[in-house]
C-alpha positions as MATLAB code, in Angstrom:
seq = 'MQQQITVLGSTGSIGGNTLDVISRHPDRFKVFALSASTQVDLLLSQCIQFSPEFAVMAQEDAGRRLAERVKAQGLNVKVMWGAEALVEISSHPQADSVMAAIVGAAGLAPCLAAAHAGKRLLLANKEALVVGGDVFLSAVKQGGATLLPIDSEHSAIFQSLPEDPATWSERIDKIILTASGGPFRSRPVETLRDVTPEQACAHPNWVMGRKISVDSATMMNKALEVIEARYLFGVQSQQIEVVIHPQSVIHSMVQYKDASVVAQMGTPDMRVPIAYGLSWPERVVSGASALDFRELAPMTFESLHGHDHGLRFPGLKLAWESLDARFGTCAVLNAANEIAVAAFLAGQIRFDQIHAVNQATLAAASFTAPESLEALLALDLESRAHALAQVRQFQT';
ca = [
     -26.248   31.148   15.116;
     -26.504   28.381   12.383;
     -25.290   25.083   13.282;
     -22.489   24.106   10.742;
     -23.547   20.210    9.708;
     -21.447   17.931    7.847;
     -23.369   14.766    6.378;
     -21.306   11.630    5.592;
     -23.271    9.529    2.793;
     -25.278   12.307    1.827;
     -26.415   10.872   -1.260;
     -27.910    7.860    0.617;
     -31.432    7.585    2.444;
     -30.391    8.951    5.601;
     -28.836   11.725    3.968;
     -30.984   12.857    1.555;
     -33.702   12.843    4.491;
     -31.290   14.854    6.628;
     -30.960   17.366    3.935;
     -34.477   17.641    3.640;
     -34.888   18.706    7.426;
     -32.213   20.815    6.949;
     -33.517   22.774    4.231;
     -36.696   22.992    6.430;
     -34.561   25.349    8.712;
     -31.854   27.540    6.858;
     -31.984   29.763   10.185;
     -30.711   27.034   12.494;
     -28.881   24.482   10.213;
     -25.924   24.923    7.330;
     -24.511   22.137    5.601;
     -21.040   22.546    5.934;
     -19.425   19.598    3.996;
     -21.207   16.667    2.068;
     -20.049   12.977    0.878;
     -20.707   10.091   -1.416;
     -19.287    6.989   -2.551;
     -20.156    6.949   -6.344;
     -23.142    9.315   -7.123;
     -21.378   12.058   -8.862;
     -24.565   13.478  -10.083;
     -26.314   13.726   -7.124;
     -23.749   15.174   -5.123;
     -23.223   18.004   -7.891;
     -27.161   18.556   -7.240;
     -26.725   18.785   -3.591;
     -23.686   21.111   -3.939;
     -25.472   23.478   -6.092;
     -28.586   23.559   -3.566;
     -26.892   23.433   -0.455;
     -23.143   25.485   -1.611;
     -21.240   23.248    1.025;
     -17.327   24.281    1.895;
     -16.546   20.917    1.014;
     -17.654   17.707   -1.141;
     -16.007   14.745   -0.831;
     -16.009   11.582   -3.266;
     -14.871    7.933   -1.573;
     -12.562    7.558   -4.844;
     -10.304    9.520   -6.723;
     -11.638    9.022   -9.972;
     -15.164    9.945   -8.954;
     -13.594   13.025   -6.998;
     -11.931   14.444  -10.292;
     -14.997   14.110  -11.822;
     -16.934   16.139   -9.559;
     -14.178   18.335   -9.467;
     -14.674   19.282  -13.522;
     -18.469   19.472  -12.823;
     -18.229   21.885   -9.836;
     -15.843   23.818  -11.778;
     -18.269   24.182  -15.094;
     -21.005   25.192  -12.801;
     -18.825   27.876  -11.222;
     -19.181   26.749   -7.553;
     -17.336   27.411   -4.639;
     -17.214   24.304   -3.247;
     -13.537   22.783   -2.423;
     -13.510   18.963   -3.852;
     -11.614   16.105   -2.170;
     -11.406   12.431   -1.836;
     -10.465    9.416   -0.228;
     -10.357    8.017    3.489;
      -8.214   10.997    4.734;
     -10.754   13.812    3.266;
     -13.022   12.111    5.095;
     -11.339   11.948    8.303;
     -10.370   15.667    7.261;
     -14.580   17.234    6.828;
     -15.528   15.051   10.093;
     -12.892   16.607   12.398;
     -12.984   20.595   10.855;
     -12.772   23.062   13.335;
     -15.935   24.696   11.358;
     -17.701   22.058   11.326;
     -20.264   21.726   14.465;
     -22.447   18.343   13.935;
     -21.449   15.247   12.052;
     -24.387   12.978   10.529;
     -22.431    9.677   10.489;
     -24.468    7.728    7.670;
     -21.781    6.206    5.918;
     -22.955    2.236    5.929;
     -20.659    0.091    7.020;
     -17.215   -0.188    8.549;
     -16.047    2.234    6.195;
     -17.101    4.899    8.197;
     -15.612    3.972   11.364;
     -12.510    6.251   10.790;
     -14.443    9.331   10.197;
     -16.763    8.586   13.043;
     -13.847    8.054   15.613;
     -12.387   11.455   14.348;
     -15.374   13.433   14.923;
     -15.729   11.551   18.218;
     -11.996   13.059   18.963;
     -12.811   16.626   17.740;
     -15.697   16.426   20.275;
     -18.191   16.986   17.950;
     -22.157   16.824   18.128;
     -21.851   13.185   16.437;
     -25.444   11.817   14.999;
     -24.857    8.001   14.728;
     -26.881    6.816   11.745;
     -23.771    4.175   11.162;
     -24.404    1.634   13.399;
     -21.324   -0.386   12.101;
     -18.948    2.338   14.522;
     -20.420    0.976   17.712;
     -20.577   -2.716   16.312;
     -16.984   -2.603   15.468;
     -15.797   -0.374   17.400;
     -17.350   -0.730   20.912;
     -15.305    0.606   23.767;
     -12.505    1.906   21.593;
     -15.020    4.282   19.881;
     -16.791    5.031   23.174;
     -13.351    6.082   25.051;
     -12.843    8.130   21.610;
     -16.194   10.021   22.739;
     -15.341   10.211   25.792;
     -12.020   11.613   25.704;
     -12.442   13.742   22.954;
     -15.763   15.470   25.012;
     -18.205   14.688   21.717;
     -22.216   14.328   22.175;
     -23.426   11.232   21.033;
     -26.912   11.360   19.763;
     -28.111    7.698   17.996;
     -30.089    8.059   14.605;
     -31.556    4.817   14.219;
     -35.339    5.017   15.216;
     -35.258    2.637   17.424;
     -32.126    3.626   19.381;
     -33.503    7.397   19.007;
     -36.785    6.141   20.340;
     -34.551    4.189   23.498;
     -33.192    7.218   23.602;
     -36.090    9.852   24.122;
     -37.777    6.988   26.601;
     -34.982    7.271   29.033;
     -34.233    9.335   32.131;
     -32.277   13.065   30.944;
     -29.868   11.678   33.505;
     -27.459    9.115   32.095;
     -25.863    8.401   35.812;
     -29.608    7.074   37.012;
     -30.491    4.785   33.787;
     -28.486    1.800   35.507;
     -30.854    2.096   39.090;
     -33.371    2.481   37.123;
     -34.052    0.620   34.369;
     -35.415   -3.013   34.137;
     -34.786   -3.909   30.168;
     -34.447   -2.342   26.628;
     -37.550   -3.237   24.272;
     -36.483   -2.711   20.481;
     -39.386   -3.708   18.000;
     -38.810   -5.230   14.763;
     -41.123   -4.832   11.802;
     -40.153   -8.725   10.718;
     -39.615   -7.686    7.146;
     -40.635   -8.520    4.168;
     -40.490  -12.307    4.871;
     -42.482  -12.377    8.311;
     -45.063  -14.971    7.240;
     -43.179  -16.173    4.414;
     -42.868  -20.365    4.442;
     -39.437  -21.003    5.764;
     -38.649  -23.737    3.243;
     -39.119  -20.974    0.283;
     -36.943  -18.397    1.707;
     -33.986  -19.999   -0.416;
     -35.145  -18.550   -3.603;
     -35.898  -15.045   -2.448;
     -34.227  -12.791   -4.778;
     -32.601   -9.337   -4.253;
     -35.225   -7.666   -5.264;
     -37.982   -8.930   -3.030;
     -35.521   -8.690    0.191;
     -35.419   -5.063   -0.416;
     -39.182   -4.666   -0.956;
     -39.563   -3.415    2.712;
     -43.245   -3.187    3.570;
     -42.570   -0.109    5.920;
     -39.261    1.858    5.445;
     -38.122    3.054    2.474;
     -33.842    2.191    3.263;
     -30.497    1.159    1.036;
     -30.374   -2.096   -0.662;
     -28.035   -3.195    2.164;
     -30.267   -2.506    5.515;
     -32.943   -3.769    3.573;
     -31.760   -7.176    3.361;
     -29.970   -7.056    6.669;
     -34.130   -6.222    7.798;
     -35.154   -9.055    5.936;
     -32.945  -11.418    7.607;
     -33.098   -9.368   11.043;
     -29.276   -9.222   10.967;
     -30.248   -5.261   11.678;
     -31.931   -6.054   14.771;
     -28.753   -8.100   15.687;
     -27.035   -5.186   15.096;
     -29.022   -2.886   16.955;
     -28.750   -5.291   19.892;
     -25.365   -5.103   20.132;
     -25.624   -0.888   19.374;
     -28.226   -0.879   22.324;
     -25.499   -2.482   24.668;
     -22.927   -0.011   24.440;
     -25.121    2.984   23.696;
     -27.006    2.783   26.848;
     -24.661    0.654   29.103;
     -26.846   -2.345   29.602;
     -26.201   -5.772   29.853;
     -26.918   -7.765   26.461;
     -29.573   -9.853   28.697;
     -31.258   -6.221   29.768;
     -31.879   -6.399   25.578;
     -35.143   -7.876   24.279;
     -36.485   -8.127   20.648;
     -40.513   -8.057   19.749;
     -41.840   -8.299   16.195;
     -44.119   -5.187   15.807;
     -45.143   -5.317   12.006;
     -46.902   -2.089   12.090;
     -43.714    0.183   12.681;
     -45.668    2.610   14.992;
     -43.988    2.109   18.322;
     -40.424    2.384   17.278;
     -38.874    0.932   20.743;
     -39.686    0.814   24.451;
     -38.167    1.048   27.913;
     -39.164   -0.663   30.704;
     -38.508    0.437   34.054;
     -38.023   -1.543   37.262;
     -41.421   -0.512   38.558;
     -43.303   -2.497   35.406;
     -43.658    0.654   33.962;
     -43.154    0.805   30.395;
     -42.417    4.297   28.071;
     -42.609    3.977   24.316;
     -42.075    6.320   21.641;
     -44.637    6.186   18.588;
     -44.492    8.076   15.298;
     -44.940    7.412   11.746;
     -42.202    5.179   10.105;
     -40.340    8.628    8.472;
     -36.345    8.783    9.447;
     -37.053   12.472    9.173;
     -38.259   12.120   13.184;
     -35.096   10.947   14.698;
     -33.111   13.052   12.542;
     -34.733   15.969   13.281;
     -34.519   14.885   16.900;
     -31.117   14.139   16.903;
     -29.941   18.040   14.943;
     -32.648   19.964   17.481;
     -31.765   18.090   20.690;
     -32.627   18.846   23.174;
     -35.481   20.979   21.120;
     -37.652   19.701   18.535;
     -38.276   21.177   15.224;
     -40.197   20.668   12.370;
     -39.186   17.021   10.650;
     -41.312   17.310    7.541;
     -43.308   13.737    8.297;
     -47.071   13.087    9.289;
     -48.473   13.023   12.328;
     -49.910    9.806   13.546;
     -53.842   10.086   12.967;
     -55.112    7.810   15.950;
     -58.910    7.655   14.428;
     -57.070    6.107   11.300;
     -54.468    3.576   13.193;
     -54.832    0.319   12.080;
     -54.747   -2.307   15.280;
     -51.594   -2.673   16.720;
     -50.157   -6.627   17.319;
     -46.780   -7.874   18.650;
     -44.764  -11.217   18.261;
     -42.272  -13.198   20.284;
     -39.615  -14.292   18.256;
     -39.719  -17.434   20.123;
     -43.088  -18.270   18.608;
     -44.325  -19.807   15.270;
     -41.011  -20.947   13.433;
     -39.176  -17.133   13.642;
     -36.463  -19.291   15.135;
     -35.634  -20.631   11.723;
     -37.004  -17.804   10.043;
     -34.363  -15.741   11.763;
     -31.247  -17.608   12.818;
     -28.795  -14.781   12.591;
     -30.610  -12.497   15.347;
     -29.412  -14.885   18.009;
     -25.572  -14.512   17.079;
     -25.716  -10.689   18.326;
     -26.105  -12.097   22.211;
     -23.228  -14.804   21.326;
     -21.125  -11.977   19.992;
     -21.800  -10.146   22.736;
     -20.896  -12.565   25.145;
     -17.640  -13.254   23.718;
     -13.938  -11.685   23.579;
     -14.116   -8.387   22.294;
     -13.693   -7.828   18.412;
     -16.628  -11.127   17.971;
     -18.944   -8.133   16.917;
     -16.702   -6.719   14.311;
     -16.104  -10.264   12.876;
     -20.215  -10.545   12.699;
     -20.320   -7.094   11.041;
     -17.525   -7.884    8.512;
     -19.042  -11.341    7.447;
     -22.073   -9.866    7.062;
     -21.290   -7.212    5.042;
     -19.446   -9.465    2.261;
     -22.591  -11.975    2.469;
     -25.089   -9.195    1.729;
     -23.018   -8.196   -1.124;
     -22.331  -12.086   -2.713;
     -26.429  -11.933   -2.631;
     -27.113   -8.683   -4.007;
     -24.678   -9.664   -6.911;
     -26.352  -13.343   -7.098;
     -23.513  -15.292   -5.923;
     -24.974  -16.699   -3.261;
     -28.897  -17.842   -1.850;
     -30.568  -15.610    0.731;
     -30.498  -18.200    3.014;
     -26.532  -18.745    2.857;
     -25.838  -15.188    4.251;
     -26.453  -16.645    7.526;
     -24.281  -19.714    6.704;
     -21.586  -17.327    5.976;
     -22.101  -15.581    8.845;
     -21.800  -18.282   11.304;
     -18.851  -19.887    9.371;
     -16.507  -16.750    9.524;
     -17.452  -16.508   13.057;
     -16.082  -19.934   13.502;
     -12.764  -19.463   11.577;
     -12.106  -16.215   13.874;
      -8.868  -16.394   15.625;
      -7.933  -13.374   17.287;
      -6.349  -10.911   20.215;
      -8.923   -8.824   21.313;
      -8.217   -5.616   19.294;
      -7.389   -2.360   21.503;
      -6.891    0.435   18.744;
      -8.815    1.513   15.602;
      -6.027   -0.196   13.501;
      -6.196   -3.885   14.907;
      -9.885   -3.523   14.553;
      -9.314   -2.316   10.695;
      -7.243   -5.389   10.477;
      -9.398   -7.628   12.151;
     -12.396   -6.317    9.669;
     -10.106   -7.105    6.385;
      -8.933  -10.696    7.991;
     -12.824  -11.590    8.891;
     -13.528  -10.540    5.000;
     -11.108  -12.384    3.625;
     -12.465  -15.405    5.723;
     -15.932  -14.896    4.591;
     -15.048  -14.145    0.671;
     -13.566  -17.741    0.981;
     -17.145  -18.743    2.460;
     -18.983  -17.389   -0.400;
     -16.546  -19.064   -2.905;
     -16.955  -22.278   -1.401;
     -20.856  -21.747   -2.053;
     -20.107  -20.929   -5.561;
     -18.173  -23.931   -6.398;
];
């Protein structure tokens, strides 16, 4: 029987790779619904190729334009728009799996809807856990959902862990997240203030969207991944370590209490963790190239405590600080970073001021630990307002 799949954020990098894997296995997977933010033309072409039941745009004007194009093409696709429509396709009874690839906190509500509905939830939206934390995990448990990580690092950890989660705490010593170091790993720290958005988006190993590319350049993506790993795998924050591995061949590792280390390796191609999530516990062809160990360049590793990485990547330490603070602090950090990165990409602040916006927003935050989605979203909005105020200060 075909697995019916909703792809949230189908026009992004993760969404496009997901559709590529699906297209290789028409006997196993069927696209049930697709969603996009602004790219009407691309979503239309995906509708033509995959014939989903539903197509959703984030905004009404884009949704109406897509509806007109779908009608002109004679496609049997129901077009909807808005936040409620995203929730509907994420929790629809006919959908078996939901690929959550919407970037940012905007993906939290549909992720929660899929969790409450008991779906197989393929989590590429790390913010669902960074912002949602225990609220999100409670929804997964209550709905009986299956949560599978799609981030290459978290998928690697998942593949390196014992099959029975009940044994994790007694067997694991620590989780080691690898980081490429991004495009500025060796660039003189004093020149980072002059980095342009184009330079920050030119990742040496991975093809990604602009926001996550900037996060990789600042290492804030790794800070968010530390937070995500804490919730995904139930370890303590001090059991998570980050090591720089510029070649991006080892995607992450698990060190056990007997000092043995299990690592997952592969080419830097997101189709590998996507294929694993779609087919788990089986494995299917992903379309990625296999490692050729005869041609493999030497693998190197760097400590974050060496060289000047503390100055180069100051935002990384905010992960552990936020995890050790009251619940909700991680949501504040995520909101501030989204605003700061958007401001940098728009030319409103310098690259080195992204961290300053994040720090100032955390310092200004005053809140009671949120206990619901509504409280989390309210905290997210408040934090964005603080971050925007900080951005305006840098512009004066």
